[in-house]
PDB file of C-alpha atoms in Angstrom:
ATOM      1  CA  MET A   1      75.474 254.359 -87.817  1.00 51.00           C
ATOM      2  CA  ARG A   2      77.470 257.608 -88.091  1.00 54.00           C
ATOM      3  CA  LYS A   3      76.540 258.050 -91.752  1.00 50.00           C
ATOM      4  CA  LEU A   4      72.925 257.271 -90.968  1.00 45.00           C
ATOM      5  CA  LEU A   5      72.908 259.900 -88.224  1.00 47.00           C
ATOM      6  CA  LEU A   6      74.339 262.595 -90.549  1.00 46.00           C
ATOM      7  CA  LEU A   7      71.835 261.708 -93.256  1.00 45.00           C
ATOM      8  CA  SER A   8      68.978 261.955 -90.766  1.00 48.00           C
ATOM      9  CA  MET A   9      70.200 265.383 -89.639  1.00 48.00           C
ATOM     10  CA  PHE A  10      70.515 266.958 -93.090  1.00 46.00           C
ATOM     11  CA  CYS A  11      67.604 265.401 -94.977  1.00 48.00           C
ATOM     12  CA  PRO A  12      64.877 267.404 -93.174  1.00 44.00           C
ATOM     13  CA  VAL A  13      66.754 270.628 -93.987  1.00 43.00           C
ATOM     14  CA  ILE A  14      66.913 269.702 -97.670  1.00 43.00           C
ATOM     15  CA  ALA A  15      63.261 268.696 -97.684  1.00 41.00           C
ATOM     16  CA  LEU A  16      62.284 271.938 -95.993  1.00 42.00           C
ATOM     17  CA  SER A  17      64.060 274.087 -98.585  1.00 43.00           C
ATOM     18  CA  GLN A  18      62.747 272.119-101.547  1.00 46.00           C
ATOM     19  CA  GLN A  19      59.132 271.915-100.427  1.00 70.00           C
ATOM     20  CA  ARG A  20      58.830 275.665-100.145  1.00 88.00           C
ATOM     21  CA  PHE A  21      58.864 275.914-103.944  1.00 94.00           C
ATOM     22  CA  HIS A  22      55.862 275.322-106.178  1.00 96.00           C
ATOM     23  CA  VAL A  23      55.343 275.496-109.917  1.00 97.00           C
ATOM     24  CA  THR A  24      52.165 277.401-110.830  1.00 97.00           C
ATOM     25  CA  LEU A  25      50.070 276.906-113.966  1.00 98.00           C
ATOM     26  CA  PHE A  26      47.215 279.264-114.873  1.00 98.00           C
ATOM     27  CA  GLY A  27      44.366 278.880-117.362  1.00 98.00           C
ATOM     28  CA  GLY A  28      41.292 281.064-117.735  1.00 97.00           C
ATOM     29  CA  LEU A  29      39.782 284.103-119.436  1.00 97.00           C
ATOM     30  CA  SER A  30      40.978 287.670-119.979  1.00 97.00           C
ATOM     31  CA  ASN A  31      39.111 290.899-120.629  1.00 96.00           C
ATOM     32  CA  TYR A  32      39.484 294.637-120.175  1.00 96.00           C
ATOM     33  CA  ALA A  33      37.604 297.739-119.001  1.00 94.00           C
ATOM     34  CA  GLY A  34      37.943 300.833-121.151  1.00 93.00           C
ATOM     35  CA  ASP A  35      36.386 303.011-123.831  1.00 93.00           C
ATOM     36  CA  LEU A  36      35.299 300.091-126.033  1.00 93.00           C
ATOM     37  CA  GLN A  37      33.687 298.023-123.302  1.00 89.00           C
ATOM     38  CA  ASP A  38      30.279 298.827-121.771  1.00 77.00           C
ATOM     39  CA  HIS A  39      30.870 297.010-118.476  1.00 82.00           C
ATOM     40  CA  ARG A  40      33.517 297.258-115.759  1.00 84.00           C
ATOM     41  CA  PHE A  41      33.467 293.473-115.462  1.00 87.00           C
ATOM     42  CA  THR A  42      31.988 291.088-118.016  1.00 85.00           C
ATOM     43  CA  LEU A  43      32.684 287.825-119.780  1.00 86.00           C
ATOM     44  CA  GLN A  44      31.514 289.324-123.073  1.00 88.00           C
ATOM     45  CA  GLN A  45      34.333 289.648-125.634  1.00 91.00           C
ATOM     46  CA  SER A  46      36.641 287.690-123.304  1.00 94.00           C
ATOM     47  CA  ASN A  47      39.483 285.511-124.574  1.00 96.00           C
ATOM     48  CA  PHE A  48      41.524 282.554-123.352  1.00 97.00           C
ATOM     49  CA  ALA A  49      44.566 283.341-121.197  1.00 98.00           C
ATOM     50  CA  PHE A  50      47.324 281.152-119.813  1.00 98.00           C
ATOM     51  CA  GLY A  51      50.414 281.480-117.691  1.00 98.00           C
ATOM     52  CA  ALA A  52      53.065 279.834-115.532  1.00 98.00           C
ATOM     53  CA  GLY A  53      55.271 280.774-112.639  1.00 97.00           C
ATOM     54  CA  LEU A  54      57.086 279.868-109.451  1.00 97.00           C
ATOM     55  CA  LYS A  55      55.851 280.294-105.872  1.00 97.00           C
ATOM     56  CA  TYR A  56      58.000 280.361-102.728  1.00 96.00           C
ATOM     57  CA  ASP A  57      56.436 279.891 -99.294  1.00 95.00           C
ATOM     58  CA  ILE A  58      57.959 282.409 -96.879  1.00 95.00           C
ATOM     59  CA  THR A  59      55.722 281.217 -94.020  1.00 94.00           C
ATOM     60  CA  PRO A  60      52.615 278.966 -93.924  1.00 93.00           C
ATOM     61  CA  HIS A  61      50.557 282.103 -94.678  1.00 96.00           C
ATOM     62  CA  PHE A  62      52.770 284.356 -96.823  1.00 97.00           C
ATOM     63  CA  ALA A  63      54.317 283.521-100.191  1.00 97.00           C
ATOM     64  CA  ALA A  64      56.079 285.262-103.061  1.00 97.00           C
ATOM     65  CA  ARG A  65      55.206 284.440-106.679  1.00 97.00           C
ATOM     66  CA  LEU A  66      56.884 285.152-109.993  1.00 97.00           C
ATOM     67  CA  ALA A  67      54.330 284.784-112.773  1.00 97.00           C
ATOM     68  CA  TYR A  68      54.126 285.162-116.547  1.00 98.00           C
ATOM     69  CA  ASN A  69      50.756 285.476-118.312  1.00 98.00           C
ATOM     70  CA  HIS A  70      49.776 285.717-121.954  1.00 98.00           C
ATOM     71  CA  ALA A  71      46.342 287.059-122.819  1.00 98.00           C
ATOM     72  CA  THR A  72      44.245 288.746-125.503  1.00 98.00           C
ATOM     73  CA  ILE A  73      41.899 291.669-124.880  1.00 97.00           C
ATOM     74  CA  GLU A  74      39.501 293.282-127.336  1.00 97.00           C
ATOM     75  CA  GLY A  75      36.580 295.657-127.719  1.00 95.00           C
ATOM     76  CA  ASP A  76      34.175 296.455-130.537  1.00 95.00           C
ATOM     77  CA  ASP A  77      31.581 299.238-130.743  1.00 94.00           C
ATOM     78  CA  LYS A  78      29.370 296.985-132.858  1.00 93.00           C
ATOM     79  CA  LYS A  79      28.772 294.879-129.733  1.00 91.00           C
ATOM     80  CA  SER A  80      27.836 297.869-127.574  1.00 90.00           C
ATOM     81  CA  SER A  81      24.268 298.495-126.417  1.00 88.00           C
ATOM     82  CA  ASP A  82      24.801 302.272-126.745  1.00 89.00           C
ATOM     83  CA  PRO A  83      23.685 303.675-130.150  1.00 91.00           C
ATOM     84  CA  VAL A  84      26.197 306.537-129.849  1.00 89.00           C
ATOM     85  CA  LEU A  85      29.081 304.092-129.474  1.00 91.00           C
ATOM     86  CA  GLN A  86      27.727 301.876-132.244  1.00 93.00           C
ATOM     87  CA  ALA A  87      27.816 304.920-134.562  1.00 93.00           C
ATOM     88  CA  ARG A  88      31.478 305.535-133.619  1.00 93.00           C
ATOM     89  CA  ASN A  89      32.285 302.026-134.934  1.00 95.00           C
ATOM     90  CA  LEU A  90      35.765 301.656-133.458  1.00 96.00           C
ATOM     91  CA  SER A  91      37.395 298.343-132.497  1.00 96.00           C
ATOM     92  CA  PHE A  92      40.705 296.962-131.285  1.00 97.00           C
ATOM     93  CA  ILE A  93      42.521 293.767-130.308  1.00 98.00           C
ATOM     94  CA  SER A  94      45.741 293.524-128.305  1.00 98.00           C
ATOM     95  CA  ARG A  95      47.958 290.735-127.062  1.00 98.00           C
ATOM     96  CA  ILE A  96      49.109 291.158-123.464  1.00 98.00           C
ATOM     97  CA  ASN A  97      52.389 289.700-122.221  1.00 98.00           C
ATOM     98  CA  GLU A  98      53.096 290.368-118.574  1.00 98.00           C
ATOM     99  CA  GLY A  99      55.558 289.470-115.843  1.00 98.00           C
ATOM    100  CA  SER A 100      54.529 289.926-112.203  1.00 98.00           C
ATOM    101  CA  LEU A 101      56.041 289.813-108.737  1.00 98.00           C
ATOM    102  CA  LEU A 102      53.194 288.923-106.375  1.00 98.00           C
ATOM    103  CA  PHE A 103      52.915 288.615-102.618  1.00 98.00           C
ATOM    104  CA  GLU A 104      50.224 286.206-101.548  1.00 98.00           C
ATOM    105  CA  TYR A 105      48.436 285.890 -98.196  1.00 98.00           C
ATOM    106  CA  THR A 106      46.496 282.741 -97.241  1.00 97.00           C
ATOM    107  CA  PRO A 107      44.815 283.151 -93.823  1.00 97.00           C
ATOM    108  CA  LEU A 108      44.355 279.406 -93.208  1.00 96.00           C
ATOM    109  CA  ASN A 109      47.359 277.071 -93.194  1.00 94.00           C
ATOM    110  CA  MET A 110      46.805 274.699 -96.123  1.00 90.00           C
ATOM    111  CA  GLU A 111      48.721 272.000 -94.231  1.00 87.00           C
ATOM    112  CA  ASP A 112      45.833 271.901 -91.751  1.00 91.00           C
ATOM    113  CA  TYR A 113      42.841 272.860 -93.918  1.00 93.00           C
ATOM    114  CA  LEU A 114      41.518 271.614 -97.259  1.00 96.00           C
ATOM    115  CA  ILE A 115      40.139 275.013 -98.312  1.00 97.00           C
ATOM    116  CA  SER A 116      41.105 278.635 -97.694  1.00 97.00           C
ATOM    117  CA  PRO A 117      40.529 282.061 -99.246  1.00 98.00           C
ATOM    118  CA  PHE A 118      43.570 284.055-100.350  1.00 98.00           C
ATOM    119  CA  VAL A 119      44.523 287.494-101.659  1.00 98.00           C
ATOM    120  CA  TYR A 120      47.563 288.920-103.406  1.00 98.00           C
ATOM    121  CA  GLY A 121      49.081 292.096-104.763  1.00 98.00           C
ATOM    122  CA  GLY A 122      52.367 293.282-106.191  1.00 98.00           C
ATOM    123  CA  VAL A 123      53.777 294.845-109.343  1.00 98.00           C
ATOM    124  CA  THR A 124      53.412 293.950-113.023  1.00 98.00           C
ATOM    125  CA  VAL A 125      55.321 294.901-116.163  1.00 98.00           C
ATOM    126  CA  PHE A 126      53.285 294.326-119.316  1.00 98.00           C
ATOM    127  CA  HIS A 127      53.506 294.838-123.070  1.00 98.00           C
ATOM    128  CA  PHE A 128      50.552 295.565-125.359  1.00 98.00           C
ATOM    129  CA  ASN A 129      50.140 296.679-128.976  1.00 98.00           C
ATOM    130  CA  PRO A 130      46.587 297.491-130.133  1.00 98.00           C
ATOM    131  CA  TYR A 131      45.528 296.747-133.693  1.00 98.00           C
ATOM    132  CA  ALA A 132      42.354 296.604-135.747  1.00 97.00           C
ATOM    133  CA  TYR A 133      41.247 295.342-139.148  1.00 97.00           C
ATOM    134  CA  ASP A 134      40.441 297.914-141.826  1.00 95.00           C
ATOM    135  CA  SER A 135      37.430 297.800-144.125  1.00 92.00           C
ATOM    136  CA  ILE A 136      39.055 295.225-146.436  1.00 93.00           C
ATOM    137  CA  GLY A 137      40.417 292.994-143.663  1.00 94.00           C
ATOM    138  CA  ASN A 138      44.026 294.181-143.357  1.00 96.00           C
ATOM    139  CA  LYS A 139      45.570 294.051-139.882  1.00 97.00           C
ATOM    140  CA  ILE A 140      46.621 297.583-138.896  1.00 97.00           C
ATOM    141  CA  TYR A 141      48.640 298.434-135.789  1.00 98.00           C
ATOM    142  CA  LEU A 142      47.202 301.641-134.350  1.00 97.00           C
ATOM    143  CA  LYS A 143      49.954 303.307-132.320  1.00 97.00           C
ATOM    144  CA  PRO A 144      52.126 304.263-135.351  1.00 97.00           C
ATOM    145  CA  LEU A 145      49.115 306.073-136.862  1.00 97.00           C
ATOM    146  CA  SER A 146      48.681 308.522-133.934  1.00 96.00           C
ATOM    147  CA  THR A 147      44.902 308.274-134.343  1.00 96.00           C
ATOM    148  CA  GLU A 148      44.318 311.005-131.726  1.00 96.00           C
ATOM    149  CA  GLY A 149      47.304 313.107-132.782  1.00 95.00           C
ATOM    150  CA  GLN A 150      49.760 311.624-130.272  1.00 95.00           C
ATOM    151  CA  GLY A 151      53.122 313.265-130.905  1.00 93.00           C
ATOM    152  CA  LEU A 152      51.601 315.852-133.268  1.00 93.00           C
ATOM    153  CA  ALA A 153      50.660 318.398-130.610  1.00 90.00           C
ATOM    154  CA  ALA A 154      52.185 319.436-127.286  1.00 87.00           C
ATOM    155  CA  ASP A 155      49.222 318.121-125.297  1.00 87.00           C
ATOM    156  CA  ARG A 156      49.090 314.778-127.164  1.00 90.00           C
ATOM    157  CA  LYS A 157      52.047 312.694-125.996  1.00 93.00           C
ATOM    158  CA  PRO A 158      52.720 309.235-127.516  1.00 95.00           C
ATOM    159  CA  TYR A 159      51.999 306.306-125.211  1.00 96.00           C
ATOM    160  CA  ASN A 160      54.480 303.556-124.376  1.00 97.00           C
ATOM    161  CA  LEU A 161      53.701 299.954-125.304  1.00 98.00           C
ATOM    162  CA  THR A 162      55.539 298.579-122.235  1.00 98.00           C
ATOM    163  CA  GLN A 163      54.259 299.839-118.894  1.00 98.00           C
ATOM    164  CA  PHE A 164      53.795 299.094-115.201  1.00 98.00           C
ATOM    165  CA  ALA A 165      50.532 298.022-113.572  1.00 98.00           C
ATOM    166  CA  ILE A 166      49.329 297.185-110.072  1.00 98.00           C
ATOM    167  CA  PRO A 167      47.900 293.650-109.817  1.00 98.00           C
ATOM    168  CA  VAL A 168      45.342 292.675-107.174  1.00 98.00           C
ATOM    169  CA  GLY A 169      43.708 289.267-106.824  1.00 97.00           C
ATOM    170  CA  ILE A 170      41.346 287.253-104.665  1.00 98.00           C
ATOM    171  CA  GLY A 171      40.377 283.603-104.732  1.00 98.00           C
ATOM    172  CA  VAL A 172      39.823 280.292-102.998  1.00 98.00           C
ATOM    173  CA  LYS A 173      42.307 277.411-102.690  1.00 97.00           C
ATOM    174  CA  PHE A 174      41.414 273.716-102.557  1.00 97.00           C
ATOM    175  CA  ARG A 175      43.959 271.104-101.464  1.00 96.00           C
ATOM    176  CA  ILE A 176      43.988 268.080-103.800  1.00 95.00           C
ATOM    177  CA  ASN A 177      46.835 266.159-102.140  1.00 92.00           C
ATOM    178  CA  ASP A 178      50.013 266.827-100.154  1.00 87.00           C
ATOM    179  CA  ASN A 179      51.800 268.403-103.134  1.00 91.00           C
ATOM    180  CA  THR A 180      48.961 269.897-105.194  1.00 94.00           C
ATOM    181  CA  VAL A 181      46.572 272.797-104.598  1.00 96.00           C
ATOM    182  CA  LEU A 182      43.958 274.082-107.052  1.00 97.00           C
ATOM    183  CA  ALA A 183      42.814 277.708-106.785  1.00 98.00           C
ATOM    184  CA  TYR A 184      40.043 279.678-108.438  1.00 98.00           C
ATOM    185  CA  GLU A 185      40.942 283.354-108.682  1.00 97.00           C
ATOM    186  CA  LEU A 186      39.800 286.693-110.002  1.00 97.00           C
ATOM    187  CA  SER A 187      42.492 289.312-110.554  1.00 97.00           C
ATOM    188  CA  ALA A 188      42.715 292.778-112.067  1.00 97.00           C
ATOM    189  CA  ARG A 189      45.517 295.006-113.315  1.00 97.00           C
ATOM    190  CA  LYS A 190      45.269 298.738-112.655  1.00 97.00           C
ATOM    191  CA  THR A 191      47.218 300.363-115.475  1.00 97.00           C
ATOM    192  CA  PHE A 192      48.480 303.917-115.819  1.00 97.00           C
ATOM    193  CA  THR A 193      47.452 304.335-119.455  1.00 96.00           C
ATOM    194  CA  ASP A 194      44.172 305.075-121.194  1.00 96.00           C
ATOM    195  CA  TYR A 195      45.419 303.662-124.478  1.00 97.00           C
ATOM    196  CA  LEU A 196      45.080 299.880-124.167  1.00 97.00           C
ATOM    197  CA  ASP A 197      42.367 300.339-126.811  1.00 97.00           C
ATOM    198  CA  ASP A 198      44.022 303.333-128.594  1.00 97.00           C
ATOM    199  CA  VAL A 199      41.039 305.484-127.574  1.00 96.00           C
ATOM    200  CA  SER A 200      41.180 308.227-124.935  1.00 95.00           C
ATOM    201  CA  THR A 201      40.339 311.844-125.734  1.00 95.00           C
ATOM    202  CA  THR A 202      39.050 313.705-128.812  1.00 95.00           C
ATOM    203  CA  TYR A 203      39.324 313.584-132.586  1.00 96.00           C
ATOM    204  CA  PHE A 204      42.389 315.265-134.050  1.00 96.00           C
ATOM    205  CA  ASP A 205      42.504 317.539-137.077  1.00 95.00           C
ATOM    206  CA  GLN A 206      41.955 315.435-140.202  1.00 95.00           C
ATOM    207  CA  ALA A 207      44.323 317.336-142.496  1.00 95.00           C
ATOM    208  CA  THR A 208      47.187 317.403-139.986  1.00 95.00           C
ATOM    209  CA  LEU A 209      46.760 313.704-139.257  1.00 96.00           C
ATOM    210  CA  ALA A 210      46.743 312.809-142.977  1.00 96.00           C
ATOM    211  CA  ALA A 211      49.824 314.921-143.659  1.00 96.00           C
ATOM    212  CA  ALA A 212      51.766 313.254-140.829  1.00 95.00           C
ATOM    213  CA  HIS A 213      50.696 309.604-141.179  1.00 96.00           C
ATOM    214  CA  GLY A 214      48.709 309.276-144.394  1.00 95.00           C
ATOM    215  CA  GLN A 215      45.069 308.671-145.210  1.00 95.00           C
ATOM    216  CA  LYS A 216      45.090 305.283-143.444  1.00 96.00           C
ATOM    217  CA  ALA A 217      45.469 307.110-140.104  1.00 96.00           C
ATOM    218  CA  VAL A 218      42.325 309.125-140.880  1.00 96.00           C
ATOM    219  CA  GLU A 219      40.458 305.980-141.895  1.00 96.00           C
ATOM    220  CA  MET A 220      41.291 304.187-138.644  1.00 97.00           C
ATOM    221  CA  ALA A 221      40.669 307.254-136.440  1.00 96.00           C
ATOM    222  CA  TYR A 222      37.032 307.576-137.548  1.00 95.00           C
ATOM    223  CA  ARG A 223      35.087 304.582-138.844  1.00 95.00           C
ATOM    224  CA  GLY A 224      31.467 305.679-138.614  1.00 94.00           C
ATOM    225  CA  ASN A 225      31.461 306.212-142.373  1.00 93.00           C
ATOM    226  CA  GLU A 226      31.896 302.445-142.880  1.00 94.00           C
ATOM    227  CA  LEU A 227      28.430 301.754-141.491  1.00 93.00           C
ATOM    228  CA  LYS A 228      25.305 301.584-143.592  1.00 90.00           C
ATOM    229  CA  ASN A 229      23.615 304.962-143.089  1.00 89.00           C
ATOM    230  CA  GLY A 230      26.617 306.052-141.014  1.00 90.00           C
ATOM    231  CA  ASN A 231      27.827 309.662-140.922  1.00 92.00           C
ATOM    232  CA  PRO A 232      30.293 310.055-143.829  1.00 93.00           C
ATOM    233  CA  ASN A 233      31.902 313.183-142.399  1.00 93.00           C
ATOM    234  CA  TYR A 234      35.042 313.057-140.250  1.00 95.00           C
ATOM    235  CA  PRO A 235      34.312 314.795-136.905  1.00 95.00           C
ATOM    236  CA  ASP A 236      35.709 318.246-136.203  1.00 94.00           C
ATOM    237  CA  GLN A 237      38.818 318.552-134.056  1.00 93.00           C
ATOM    238  CA  GLY A 238      37.888 318.470-130.381  1.00 92.00           C
ATOM    239  CA  VAL A 239      34.789 316.297-130.746  1.00 94.00           C
ATOM    240  CA  ILE A 240      34.778 313.613-128.063  1.00 94.00           C
ATOM    241  CA  ARG A 241      36.211 310.270-129.222  1.00 94.00           C
ATOM    242  CA  GLY A 242      36.790 308.628-125.826  1.00 93.00           C
ATOM    243  CA  GLY A 243      36.848 309.363-122.129  1.00 89.00           C
ATOM    244  CA  SER A 244      40.186 310.189-120.508  1.00 85.00           C
ATOM    245  CA  LYS A 245      38.883 310.502-116.921  1.00 87.00           C
ATOM    246  CA  TYR A 246      39.537 306.838-116.076  1.00 89.00           C
ATOM    247  CA  LYS A 247      42.552 304.704-116.985  1.00 94.00           C
ATOM    248  CA  ASP A 248      42.095 301.310-118.618  1.00 95.00           C
ATOM    249  CA  TRP A 249      42.145 298.031-116.677  1.00 96.00           C
ATOM    250  CA  TYR A 250      42.526 294.430-117.747  1.00 97.00           C
ATOM    251  CA  TYR A 251      41.663 291.377-115.716  1.00 97.00           C
ATOM    252  CA  PHE A 252      41.705 287.587-115.479  1.00 97.00           C
ATOM    253  CA  THR A 253      39.441 284.913-114.097  1.00 97.00           C
ATOM    254  CA  GLY A 254      40.396 281.254-113.994  1.00 97.00           C
ATOM    255  CA  PHE A 255      42.206 278.434-112.221  1.00 98.00           C
ATOM    256  CA  THR A 256      45.756 278.218-110.902  1.00 98.00           C
ATOM    257  CA  LEU A 257      47.400 274.890-110.087  1.00 97.00           C
ATOM    258  CA  TYR A 258      50.174 274.869-107.459  1.00 96.00           C
ATOM    259  CA  ILE A 259      52.483 271.846-107.706  1.00 95.00           C
ATOM    260  CA  GLY A 260      55.086 271.308-104.973  1.00 93.00           C
ATOM    261  CA  ILE A 261      58.614 270.643-106.195  1.00 89.00           C
ATOM    262  CA  GLY A 262      60.245 267.538-104.735  1.00 67.00           C
ATOM    263  CA  GLY A 263      57.018 266.433-103.052  1.00 52.00           C
ATOM    264  CA  GLY A 264      56.334 262.998-101.648  1.00 46.00           C
ATOM    265  CA  ASN A 265      53.851 261.479 -99.280  1.00 43.00           C
ATOM    266  CA  GLY A 266      54.949 263.415 -96.246  1.00 42.00           C
ATOM    267  CA  GLY A 267      53.661 266.621 -94.730  1.00 43.00           C
ATOM    268  CA  GLY A 268      54.040 270.138 -95.973  1.00 45.00           C
ATOM    269  CA  PRO A 269      57.045 272.433 -96.122  1.00 42.00           C
ATOM    270  CA  PHE A 270      56.712 273.575 -92.545  1.00 47.00           C
ATOM    271  CA  SER A 271      55.899 270.257 -90.902  1.00 44.00           C
ATOM    272  CA  GLY A 272      59.256 268.639 -91.733  1.00 40.00           C
ATOM    273  CA  GLY A 273      57.350 266.136 -93.875  1.00 40.00           C
ATOM    274  CA  THR A 274      57.151 263.378 -91.296  1.00 38.00           C
ATOM    275  CA  ARG A 275      53.714 261.904 -91.892  1.00 38.00           C
ATOM    276  CA  GLY A 276      53.843 258.139 -92.284  1.00 36.00           C
ATOM    277  CA  GLY A 277      57.331 257.631 -90.789  1.00 36.00           C
ATOM    278  CA  ARG A 278      59.441 259.040 -93.683  1.00 35.00           C
ATOM    279  CA  ASN A 279      59.916 262.569 -94.823  1.00 40.00           C
ATOM    280  CA  GLN A 280      59.314 264.104 -98.270  1.00 40.00           C
ATOM    281  CA  LEU A 281      62.652 262.835 -99.584  1.00 39.00           C
ATOM    282  CA  GLY A 282      62.224 259.385 -98.110  1.00 43.00           C
ATOM    283  CA  CYS A 283      64.869 259.988 -95.445  1.00 48.00           C
ATOM    284  CA  PRO A 284      64.802 257.760 -92.349  1.00 43.00           C
ATOM    285  CA  ARG A 285      63.755 258.869 -88.893  1.00 41.00           C
ATOM    286  CA  VAL A 286      66.140 258.801 -85.984  1.00 40.00           C
ATOM    287  CA  LEU A 287      64.387 257.396 -82.889  1.00 40.00           C
TER     288      LEU A 287
END
């Protein structure tokens, strides 16, 4: 009886600590907003994204999440509806690898409700590396070419490939069972760079660019001459290439699955898991 009493005292504590943790799995689409995308939000030129993480319930309404996501973003002037951008003929692709610390708020307690909206924010560290394919299909990474003269003039500083961003998200959660919740979410990352797509300001001097990084840098900086009836002449220095007024964003839309760790057929992490006469670890009640 003494051992049974001790077991009954400590099991709810163990269950409580375990059930606060959840594995998260994300699958959906990724895209970006910048100089090579006509729309602030669109599913055009989107790509598959996936991720995983760990969530810890601080209270029934607040939680902290560590998350990793892998995504691909891209943009292509050929797919623009603007004839001026089509004539520019630039393109890029970049893989995004990010790690985030998120703080999530769910206004309705999911132990009492089957559905609830939620929001989150936090901080993200991400890595990107834009590239494009040249006229004969070779994959060319763009940052080393300094296509806008980055590092070649005092007012053209090189950009870093690893940076911080501010993530914000909103969505709706649906409870599937005691240990599993499915959420649909839309989230965006406010970055502090205008070079996710390697396009930001104006064309740089052709001769200086060629002398520093070779003719390939000139070829990838201006690609209008590759088009049929395109302008064969490289633009003069200072001609607008992109818009530096707004920084680039990237965003996700998709589903996140929350799976409770150590779950059973009892209640949630804050109820002590006593539905049905036994808690989440199958520990006995003391009457």
